[in-house]
Tab-separated table of C-alpha atoms in Angstrom:
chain	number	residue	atom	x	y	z
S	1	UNK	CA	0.000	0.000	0.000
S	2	UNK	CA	1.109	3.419	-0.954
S	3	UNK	CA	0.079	6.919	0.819
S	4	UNK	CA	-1.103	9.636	-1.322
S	5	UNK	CA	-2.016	13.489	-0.120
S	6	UNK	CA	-4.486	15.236	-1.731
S	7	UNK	CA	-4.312	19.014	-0.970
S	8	UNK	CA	-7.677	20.507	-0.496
S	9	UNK	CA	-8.853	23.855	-0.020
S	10	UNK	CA	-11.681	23.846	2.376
S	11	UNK	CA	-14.043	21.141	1.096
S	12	UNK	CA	-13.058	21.340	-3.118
S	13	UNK	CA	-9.935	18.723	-3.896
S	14	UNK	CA	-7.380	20.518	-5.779
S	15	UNK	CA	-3.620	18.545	-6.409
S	16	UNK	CA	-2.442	14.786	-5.467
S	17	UNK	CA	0.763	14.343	-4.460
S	18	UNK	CA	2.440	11.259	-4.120
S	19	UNK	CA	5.801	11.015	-2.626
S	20	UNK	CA	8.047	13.763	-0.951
S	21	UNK	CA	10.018	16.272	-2.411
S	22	UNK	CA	11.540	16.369	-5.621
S	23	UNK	CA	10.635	12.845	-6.438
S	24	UNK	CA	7.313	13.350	-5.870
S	25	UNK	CA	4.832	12.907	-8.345
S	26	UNK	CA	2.113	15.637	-8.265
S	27	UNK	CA	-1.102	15.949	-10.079
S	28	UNK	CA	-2.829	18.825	-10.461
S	29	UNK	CA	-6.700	18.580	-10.695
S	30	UNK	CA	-8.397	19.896	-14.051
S	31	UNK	CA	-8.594	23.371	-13.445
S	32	UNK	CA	-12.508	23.605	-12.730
S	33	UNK	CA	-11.449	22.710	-9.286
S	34	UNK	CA	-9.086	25.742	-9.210
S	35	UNK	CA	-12.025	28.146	-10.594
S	36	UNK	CA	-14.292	26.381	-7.446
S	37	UNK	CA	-11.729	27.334	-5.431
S	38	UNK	CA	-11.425	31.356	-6.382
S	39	UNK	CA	-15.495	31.378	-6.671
S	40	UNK	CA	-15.399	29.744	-3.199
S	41	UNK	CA	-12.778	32.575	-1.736
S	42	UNK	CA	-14.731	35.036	-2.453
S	43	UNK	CA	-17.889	33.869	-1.708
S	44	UNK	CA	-16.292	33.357	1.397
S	45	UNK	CA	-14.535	36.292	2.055
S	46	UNK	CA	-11.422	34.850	1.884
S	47	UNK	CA	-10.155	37.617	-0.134
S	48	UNK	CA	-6.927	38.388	1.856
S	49	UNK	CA	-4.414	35.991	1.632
S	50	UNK	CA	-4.079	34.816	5.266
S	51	UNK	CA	-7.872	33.831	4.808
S	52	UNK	CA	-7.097	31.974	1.808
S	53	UNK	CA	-4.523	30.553	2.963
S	54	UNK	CA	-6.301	29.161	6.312
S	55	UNK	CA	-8.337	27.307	4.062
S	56	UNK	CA	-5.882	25.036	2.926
S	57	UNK	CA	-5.657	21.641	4.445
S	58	UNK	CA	-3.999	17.748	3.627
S	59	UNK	CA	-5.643	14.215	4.064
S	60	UNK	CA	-3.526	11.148	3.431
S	61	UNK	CA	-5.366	8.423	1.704
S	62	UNK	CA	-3.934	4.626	1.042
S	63	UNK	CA	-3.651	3.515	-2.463
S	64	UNK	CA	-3.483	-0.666	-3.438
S	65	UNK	CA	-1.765	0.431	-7.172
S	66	UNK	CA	1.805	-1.028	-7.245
S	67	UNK	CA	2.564	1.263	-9.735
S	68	UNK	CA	2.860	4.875	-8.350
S	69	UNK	CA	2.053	6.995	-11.845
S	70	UNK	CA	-1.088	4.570	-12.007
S	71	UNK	CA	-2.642	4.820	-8.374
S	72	UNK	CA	-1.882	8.618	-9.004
S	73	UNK	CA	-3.842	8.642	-12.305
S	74	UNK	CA	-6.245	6.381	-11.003
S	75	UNK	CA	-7.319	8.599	-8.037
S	76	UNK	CA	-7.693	12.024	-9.978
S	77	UNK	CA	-10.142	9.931	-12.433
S	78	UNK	CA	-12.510	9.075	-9.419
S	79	UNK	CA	-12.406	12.684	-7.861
S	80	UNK	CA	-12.728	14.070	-11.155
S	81	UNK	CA	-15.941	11.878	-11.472
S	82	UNK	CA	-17.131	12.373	-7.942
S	83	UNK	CA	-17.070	16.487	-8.274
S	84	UNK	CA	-18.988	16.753	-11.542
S	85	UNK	CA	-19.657	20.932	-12.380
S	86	UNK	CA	-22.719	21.106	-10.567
S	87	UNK	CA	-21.225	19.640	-7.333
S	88	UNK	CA	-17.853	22.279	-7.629
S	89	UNK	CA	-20.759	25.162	-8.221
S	90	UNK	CA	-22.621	24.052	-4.714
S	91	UNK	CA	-19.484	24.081	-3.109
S	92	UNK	CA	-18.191	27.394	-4.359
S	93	UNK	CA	-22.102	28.942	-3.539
S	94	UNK	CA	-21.295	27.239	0.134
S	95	UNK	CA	-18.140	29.262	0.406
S	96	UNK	CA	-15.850	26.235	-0.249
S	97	UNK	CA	-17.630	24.008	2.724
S	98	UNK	CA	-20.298	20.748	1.660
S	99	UNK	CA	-22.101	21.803	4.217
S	100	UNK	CA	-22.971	25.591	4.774
């Protein structure tokens, strides 16, 4: 078993990072999640950046992939389907949060 991170801000997934430093490989969400994110800052008022920044948070999760590039791939497929738009526009109308 192999530990990912994905980086969220608030509630909306943004990057998956698997590995440390500059071996790490890192994926990047599409960027609808990024646009979430903004729409969810300011909705928010996160517009300063210590607010922004607060919002940030990590959550390990185990991966069964023996190959790393795979589990990485594999895991940005299923929260790419599991956020469809609609979802990422509820959660940048709740200020980032699922639940308001």
């Amino acid at each position: 078993m192999h530990e990912v991170t994905i980086i969220y801000w608030r509630d909306i997934p943004t990057q998956i990072v698997l590995g440390k430093g500059r071996k790490a490989i890192k994926h990047q969400l599409s960027n609808r999640f990024m646009v979430a994110v903004d729409k969810a800052a300011m909705n928010a008022g996160a517009g300063d950046t210590d607010a922004y920044l607060e919002g940030w948070r990590k959550i390990a999760r185990a991966v069964a992939q023996p190959d790393d590039k795979q589990a990485v791939a594999q895991l940005a497929a299923e929260l790419e389907q599991q956020y469809p738009a609609s979802r990422l526009a509820q959660l940048a109308r709740n200020g980032g949060n699922e639940n308001p």
